[in-house]
Short mmCIF file of C-alpha atoms in Angstrom, two decimals:
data_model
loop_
_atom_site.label_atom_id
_atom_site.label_comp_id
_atom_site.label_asym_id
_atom_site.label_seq_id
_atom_site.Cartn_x
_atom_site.Cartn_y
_atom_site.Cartn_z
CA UNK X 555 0.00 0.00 0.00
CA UNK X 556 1.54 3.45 -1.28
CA UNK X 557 2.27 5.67 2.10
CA UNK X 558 0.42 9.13 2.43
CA UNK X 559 2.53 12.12 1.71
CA UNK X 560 3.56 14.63 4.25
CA UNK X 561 2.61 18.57 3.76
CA UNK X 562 4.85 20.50 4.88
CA UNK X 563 2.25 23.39 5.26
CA UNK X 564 -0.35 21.52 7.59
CA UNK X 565 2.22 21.76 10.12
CA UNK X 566 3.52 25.12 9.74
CA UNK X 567 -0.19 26.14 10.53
CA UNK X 568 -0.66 23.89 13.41
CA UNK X 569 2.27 24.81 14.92
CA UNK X 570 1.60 28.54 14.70
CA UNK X 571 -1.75 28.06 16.16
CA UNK X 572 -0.20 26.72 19.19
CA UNK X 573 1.66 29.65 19.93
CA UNK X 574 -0.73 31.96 19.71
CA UNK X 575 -2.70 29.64 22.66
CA UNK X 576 0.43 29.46 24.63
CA UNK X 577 0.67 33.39 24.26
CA UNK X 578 -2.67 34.04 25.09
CA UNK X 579 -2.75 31.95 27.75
CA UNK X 580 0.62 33.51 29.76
CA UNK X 581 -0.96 37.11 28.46
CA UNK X 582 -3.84 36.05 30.90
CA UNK X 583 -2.01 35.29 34.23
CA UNK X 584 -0.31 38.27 34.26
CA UNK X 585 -3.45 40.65 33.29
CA UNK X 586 -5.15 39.40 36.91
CA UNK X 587 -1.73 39.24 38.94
CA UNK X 588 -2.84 36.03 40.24
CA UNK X 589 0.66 34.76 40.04
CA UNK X 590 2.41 38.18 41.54
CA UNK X 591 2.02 39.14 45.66
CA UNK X 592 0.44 42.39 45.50
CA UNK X 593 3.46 43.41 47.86
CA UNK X 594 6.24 43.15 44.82
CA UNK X 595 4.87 45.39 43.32
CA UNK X 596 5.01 43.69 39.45
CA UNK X 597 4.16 45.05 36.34
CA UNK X 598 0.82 43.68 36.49
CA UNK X 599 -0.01 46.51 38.93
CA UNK X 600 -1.82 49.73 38.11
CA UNK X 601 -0.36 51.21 41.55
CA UNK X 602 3.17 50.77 42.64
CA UNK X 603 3.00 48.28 46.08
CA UNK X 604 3.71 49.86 49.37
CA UNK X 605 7.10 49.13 50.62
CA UNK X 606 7.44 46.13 53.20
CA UNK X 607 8.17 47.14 57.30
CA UNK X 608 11.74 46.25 57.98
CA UNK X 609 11.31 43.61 59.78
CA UNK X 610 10.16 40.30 58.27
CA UNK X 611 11.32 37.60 61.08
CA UNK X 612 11.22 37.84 65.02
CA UNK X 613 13.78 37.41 67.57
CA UNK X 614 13.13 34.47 70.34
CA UNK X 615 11.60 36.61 73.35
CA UNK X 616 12.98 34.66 76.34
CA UNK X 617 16.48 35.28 74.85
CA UNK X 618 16.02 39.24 74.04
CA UNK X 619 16.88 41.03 77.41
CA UNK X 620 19.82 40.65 79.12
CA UNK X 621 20.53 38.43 82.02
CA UNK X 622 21.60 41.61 84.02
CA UNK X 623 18.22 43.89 83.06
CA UNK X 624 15.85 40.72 84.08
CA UNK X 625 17.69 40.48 87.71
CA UNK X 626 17.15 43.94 88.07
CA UNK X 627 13.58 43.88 87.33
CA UNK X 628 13.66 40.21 89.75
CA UNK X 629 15.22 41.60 92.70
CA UNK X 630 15.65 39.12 95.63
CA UNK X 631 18.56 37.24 97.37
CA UNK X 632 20.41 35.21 95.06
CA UNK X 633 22.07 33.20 97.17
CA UNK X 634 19.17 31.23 98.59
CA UNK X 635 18.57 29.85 94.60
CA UNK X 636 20.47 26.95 93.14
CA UNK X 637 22.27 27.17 90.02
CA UNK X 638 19.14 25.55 88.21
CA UNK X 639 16.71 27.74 89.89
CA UNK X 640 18.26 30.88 89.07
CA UNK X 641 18.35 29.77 85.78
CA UNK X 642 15.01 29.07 85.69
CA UNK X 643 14.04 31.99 86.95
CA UNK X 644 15.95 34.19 84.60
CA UNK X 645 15.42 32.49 81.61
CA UNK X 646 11.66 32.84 81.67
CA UNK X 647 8.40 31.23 80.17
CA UNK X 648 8.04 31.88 76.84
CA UNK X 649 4.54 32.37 75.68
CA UNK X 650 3.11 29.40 73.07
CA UNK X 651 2.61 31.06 69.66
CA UNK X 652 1.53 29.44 66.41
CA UNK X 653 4.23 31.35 64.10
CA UNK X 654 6.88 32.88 65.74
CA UNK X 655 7.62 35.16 62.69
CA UNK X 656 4.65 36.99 63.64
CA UNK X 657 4.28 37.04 67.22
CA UNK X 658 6.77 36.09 70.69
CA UNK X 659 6.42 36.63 74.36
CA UNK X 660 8.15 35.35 77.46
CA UNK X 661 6.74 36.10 81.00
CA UNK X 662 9.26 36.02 84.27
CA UNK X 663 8.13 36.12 87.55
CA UNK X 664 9.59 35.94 91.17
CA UNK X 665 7.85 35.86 94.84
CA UNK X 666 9.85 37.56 97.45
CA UNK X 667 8.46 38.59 101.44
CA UNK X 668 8.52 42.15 99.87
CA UNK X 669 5.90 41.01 97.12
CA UNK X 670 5.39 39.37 93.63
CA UNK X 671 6.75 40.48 90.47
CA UNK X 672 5.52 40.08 87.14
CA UNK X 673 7.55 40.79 83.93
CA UNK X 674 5.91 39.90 80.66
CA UNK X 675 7.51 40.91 77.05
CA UNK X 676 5.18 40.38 73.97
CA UNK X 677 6.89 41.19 70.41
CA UNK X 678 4.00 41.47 67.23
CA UNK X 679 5.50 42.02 63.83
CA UNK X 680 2.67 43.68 61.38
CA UNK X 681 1.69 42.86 58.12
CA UNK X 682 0.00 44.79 55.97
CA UNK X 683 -2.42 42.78 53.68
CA UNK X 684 -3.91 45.47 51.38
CA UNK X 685 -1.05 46.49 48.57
CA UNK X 686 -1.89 50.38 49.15
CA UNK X 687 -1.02 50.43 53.06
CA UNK X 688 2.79 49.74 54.00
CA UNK X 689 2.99 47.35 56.89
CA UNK X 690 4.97 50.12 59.06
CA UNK X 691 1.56 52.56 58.35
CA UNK X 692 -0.45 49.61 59.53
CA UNK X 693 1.59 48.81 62.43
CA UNK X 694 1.07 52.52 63.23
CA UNK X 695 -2.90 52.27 63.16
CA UNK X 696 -1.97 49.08 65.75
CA UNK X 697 -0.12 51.33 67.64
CA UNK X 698 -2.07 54.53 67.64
CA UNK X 699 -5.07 52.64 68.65
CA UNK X 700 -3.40 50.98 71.39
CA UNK X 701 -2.63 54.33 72.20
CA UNK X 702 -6.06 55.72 72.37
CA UNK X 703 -7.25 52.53 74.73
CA UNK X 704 -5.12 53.49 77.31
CA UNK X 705 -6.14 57.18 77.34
CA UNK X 706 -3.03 58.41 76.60
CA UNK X 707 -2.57 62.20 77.10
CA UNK X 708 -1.42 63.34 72.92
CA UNK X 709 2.31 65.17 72.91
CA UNK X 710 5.13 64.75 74.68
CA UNK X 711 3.89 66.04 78.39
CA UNK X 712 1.28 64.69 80.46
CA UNK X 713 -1.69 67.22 81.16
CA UNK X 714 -0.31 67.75 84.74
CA UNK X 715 2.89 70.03 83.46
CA UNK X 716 1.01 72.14 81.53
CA UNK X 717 0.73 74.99 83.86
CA UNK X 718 4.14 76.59 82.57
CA UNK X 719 2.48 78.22 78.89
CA UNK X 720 0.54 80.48 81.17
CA UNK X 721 3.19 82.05 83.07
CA UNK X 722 3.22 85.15 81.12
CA UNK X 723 -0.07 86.01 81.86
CA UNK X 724 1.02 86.94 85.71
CA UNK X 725 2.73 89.98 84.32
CA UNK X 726 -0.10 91.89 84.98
CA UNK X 727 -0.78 93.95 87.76
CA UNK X 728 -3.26 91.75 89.53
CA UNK X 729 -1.26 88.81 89.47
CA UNK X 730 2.09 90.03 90.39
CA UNK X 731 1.68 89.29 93.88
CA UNK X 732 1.49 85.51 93.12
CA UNK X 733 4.50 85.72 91.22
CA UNK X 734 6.58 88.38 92.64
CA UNK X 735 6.90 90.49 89.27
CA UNK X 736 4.58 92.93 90.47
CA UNK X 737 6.67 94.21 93.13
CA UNK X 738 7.74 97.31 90.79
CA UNK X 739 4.30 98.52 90.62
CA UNK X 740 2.56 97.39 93.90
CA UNK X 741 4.01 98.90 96.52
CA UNK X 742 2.70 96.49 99.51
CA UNK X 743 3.41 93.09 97.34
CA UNK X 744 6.48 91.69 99.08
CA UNK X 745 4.61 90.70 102.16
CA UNK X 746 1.68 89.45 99.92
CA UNK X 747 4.41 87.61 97.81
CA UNK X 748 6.12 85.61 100.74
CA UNK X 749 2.77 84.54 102.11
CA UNK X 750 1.79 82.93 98.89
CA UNK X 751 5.17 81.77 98.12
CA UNK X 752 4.78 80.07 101.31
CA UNK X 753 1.36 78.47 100.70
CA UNK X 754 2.34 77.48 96.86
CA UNK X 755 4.89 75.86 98.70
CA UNK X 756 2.50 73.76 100.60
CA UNK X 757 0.37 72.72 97.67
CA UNK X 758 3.45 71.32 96.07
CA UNK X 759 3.71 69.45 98.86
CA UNK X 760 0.67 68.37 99.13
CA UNK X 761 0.24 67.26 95.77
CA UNK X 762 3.27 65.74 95.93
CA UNK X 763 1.68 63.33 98.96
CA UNK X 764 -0.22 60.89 97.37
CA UNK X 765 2.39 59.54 95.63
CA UNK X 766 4.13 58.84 98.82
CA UNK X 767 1.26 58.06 100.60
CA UNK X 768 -0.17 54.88 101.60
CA UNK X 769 -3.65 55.33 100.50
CA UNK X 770 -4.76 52.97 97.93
CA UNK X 771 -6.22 55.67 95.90
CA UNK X 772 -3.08 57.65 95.29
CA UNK X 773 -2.01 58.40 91.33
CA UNK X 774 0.96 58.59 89.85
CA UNK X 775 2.56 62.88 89.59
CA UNK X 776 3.24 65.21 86.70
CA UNK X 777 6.20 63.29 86.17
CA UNK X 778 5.06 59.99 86.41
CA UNK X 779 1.83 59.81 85.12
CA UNK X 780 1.27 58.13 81.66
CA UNK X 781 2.52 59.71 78.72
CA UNK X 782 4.30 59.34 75.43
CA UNK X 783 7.50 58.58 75.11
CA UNK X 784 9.57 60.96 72.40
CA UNK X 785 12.33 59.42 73.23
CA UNK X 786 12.11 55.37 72.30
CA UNK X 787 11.94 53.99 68.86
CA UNK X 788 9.52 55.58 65.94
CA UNK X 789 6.76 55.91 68.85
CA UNK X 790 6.23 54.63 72.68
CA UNK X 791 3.70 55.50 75.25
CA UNK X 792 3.87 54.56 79.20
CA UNK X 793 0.92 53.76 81.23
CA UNK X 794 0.85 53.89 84.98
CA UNK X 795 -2.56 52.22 86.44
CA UNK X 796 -2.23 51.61 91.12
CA UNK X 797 -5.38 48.39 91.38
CA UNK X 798 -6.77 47.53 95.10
CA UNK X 799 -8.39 44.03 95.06
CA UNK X 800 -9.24 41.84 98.50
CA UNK X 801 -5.59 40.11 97.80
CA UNK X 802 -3.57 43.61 97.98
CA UNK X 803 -2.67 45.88 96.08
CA UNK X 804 -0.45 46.31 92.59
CA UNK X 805 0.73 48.65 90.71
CA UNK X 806 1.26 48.06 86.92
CA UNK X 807 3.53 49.36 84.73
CA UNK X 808 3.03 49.14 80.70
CA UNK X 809 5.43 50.36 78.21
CA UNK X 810 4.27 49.95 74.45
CA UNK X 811 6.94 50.81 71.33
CA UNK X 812 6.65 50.70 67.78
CA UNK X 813 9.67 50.59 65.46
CA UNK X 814 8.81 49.88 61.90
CA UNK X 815 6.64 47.25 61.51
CA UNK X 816 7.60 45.53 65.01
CA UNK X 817 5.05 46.73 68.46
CA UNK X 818 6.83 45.87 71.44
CA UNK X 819 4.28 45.25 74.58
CA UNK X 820 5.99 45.24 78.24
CA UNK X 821 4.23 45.07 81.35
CA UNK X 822 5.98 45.29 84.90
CA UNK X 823 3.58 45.02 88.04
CA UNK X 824 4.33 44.58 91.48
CA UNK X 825 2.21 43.01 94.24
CA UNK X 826 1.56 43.14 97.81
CA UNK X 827 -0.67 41.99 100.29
CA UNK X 828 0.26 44.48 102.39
CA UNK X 829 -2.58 47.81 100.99
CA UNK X 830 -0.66 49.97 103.24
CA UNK X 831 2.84 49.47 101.21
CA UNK X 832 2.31 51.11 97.71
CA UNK X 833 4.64 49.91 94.79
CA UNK X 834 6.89 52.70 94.13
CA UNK X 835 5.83 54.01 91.09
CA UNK X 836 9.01 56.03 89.47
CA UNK X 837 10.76 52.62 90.90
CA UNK X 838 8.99 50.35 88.08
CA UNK X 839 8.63 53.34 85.89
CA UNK X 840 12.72 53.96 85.62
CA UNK X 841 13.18 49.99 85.82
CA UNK X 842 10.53 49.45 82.32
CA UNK X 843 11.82 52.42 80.80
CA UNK X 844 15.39 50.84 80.92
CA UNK X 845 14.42 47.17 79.66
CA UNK X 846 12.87 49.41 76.58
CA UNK X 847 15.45 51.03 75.81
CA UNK X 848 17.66 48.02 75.92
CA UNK X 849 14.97 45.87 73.61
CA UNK X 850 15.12 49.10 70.97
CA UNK X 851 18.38 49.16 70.76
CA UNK X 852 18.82 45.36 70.05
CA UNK X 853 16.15 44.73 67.53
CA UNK X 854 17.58 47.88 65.90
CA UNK X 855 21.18 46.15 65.68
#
C-alpha cells in the first residue's frame, strides 16, 4: 500500500496556532496578577506596592533582654537559689505562639516577702495585607489605637505640666503678687508675695503626697503619670494604672513601642498583700523604661 505524503504546510499552521494559545494563555495570568504578591509590586499593577516594614522575622523573646536587666527587674537574694533555679528563673516562660515570625512573648516572675513580680515581654510584627497600606503605616494604626485605649494624654507632656504656657499672663498687675513680678508697681506686694510663696509651697507638697502616701487611691505625679514617650523607637507611650483588690494591692507598669513594623508590649507590676505598702511608682517606671530602651536598641542592631 503506497504511504500518504507529508505537507509541509499543515504543520507550519498547526504549529503557529499553538503559539498563539500558549501566548494568550501567559498574556492572561499576568493581566489578573494572580501569580504576583500584591506586595512586589510587578508590572501587572496599576499602583506601585507599598514598601514592606523592615522587619520580616522575630527574635526568640525569652532570649532578648539581658541576664543583668531581668535580675534587676527580679530583685531578691540570690544566694538562697540553686544554680538551676536561678536559671530558671531568669530564663523565663516563653509564651506558646503558632508562628513565631509573627508574634513572641516570654513572662518572668519571682515571689519575694517584699511582694510578687511580674515581667511579661510580647513582640508582634505587622503585616500589611492590602497592597496600598505599608505594613509600618499599619503597624502605626496598631499602635495609635493601642494608644487611644489606654487614654493616653497626645504630645510629649502629660496634662499635669502644663501649667508653665501660662506664666506670662502673671505679668499683669493683679497677678504680680502671686508671682513676685509685680513688686515694681505694687508697693505692699512683698509681704503678699512671701505669704503665697509660702502656701504654693505647701500645695506642692501636698500634691506631691499621694504619691508617697499609703492610700490605695493615690495616682501617679506630673512626672510619672502616663505619657508618650519621644524618646524610644519611631513611637512609645507609658501607662501607669495603682489596682486595690481583697488580695492587695499592685501597681502596673506598661510600656508599648513601635519601630517599623515591630510593636513591642511590656508590662511590669508589682504586688503586695500588704494595701498599706504602695509599689513605688518612678521605681517600676525607671526599671521598664530601661528594659525598653535596651529591647530598641537590640532589635535595631
Amino acid at each position: 500500500m503506497p504511504r500518504k505524503s507529508f505537507v509541509p504546510g499543515a504543520a507550519v499552521v498547526a504549529a503557529a496556532a499553538l503559539a498563539v494559545g500558549l501566548a494568550g494563555c501567559s498574556g492572561g495570568s499576568s493581566q489578573d496578577g494572580s501569580g504576583a504578591d500584591a506586595k512586589d509590586g510587578g508590572a501587572a499593577s496599576s499602583n506601585p506596592a507599598a514598601e514592606p516594614g523592615r522587619y520580616q522575622t522575630l527574635p526568640e523573646a525569652c532570649g532578648l533582654p539581658s541576664r543583668s536587666a531581668i535580675r534587676g527587674m527580679l530583685p531578691g537574694d540570690d544566694k538562697s537559689l540553686s544554680p538551676a533555679e536561678a536559671d530558671k528563673l531568669y530564663r523565663g516562660q516563653a509564651d506558646i505562639t503558632y508562628d513565631t515570625d509573627r508574634r513572641v512573648g516570654c513572662r518572668w516572675t519571682r515571689e519575694t516577702t517584699a511582694g510578687t513580680r511580674h515581667l511579661g515581654l510580647d513582640i508582634q510584627r505587622v503585616v500589611s495585607y492590602d497592597g496600598a497600606v505599608s505594613d509600618d503605616d499599619k503597624a502605626k494604626e496598631i499602635y495609635d489605637s493601642k494608644a487611644q485605649a489606654a487614654q493616653i494624654p497626645s504630645g510629649g507632656s502629660p496634662s499635669p505640666a502644663s501649667p508653665s504656657p501660662s506664666t506670662p499672663k502673671a505679668t499683669d498687675k493683679t497677678k504680680g503678687k502671686d508671682t513676685g513680678t509685680g513688686t515694681g508697681t505694687v508697693p505692699n506686694s512683698a509681704p503678699d508675695t512671701q505669704d503665697k510663696g509660702k502656701g504654693t509651697a505647701k500645695d506642692k507638697d501636698a500634691s506631691a503626697a499621694p504619691s508617697q502616701s499609703s492610700d490605695p487611691s493615690a495616682q501617679p505625679s506630673g512626672s510619672t503619670a502616663p505619657r508618650v514617650l519621644d524618646d524610644l523607637a519611631d513611637d512609645a507611650f507609658l501607662n501607669d494604672k495603682l489596682v486595690t483588690a481583697d488580695s492587695g494591692v499592685h501597681r502596673d507598669v506598661t510600656v508599648v513601642f513601635r519601630t517599623s513594623n515591630v510593636i513591642v508590649t511590656l508590662t511590669y507590676d508589682q504586688w503586695s498583700t500588704d494595701k498599706s505598702m504602695l509599689p513605688d511608682s518612678q521605681e517600676l517606671q525607671d526599671k521598664a523604661r530601661s528594659l525598653a530602651g535596651e529591647l530598641s536598641d537590640s532589635l535595631s542592631e
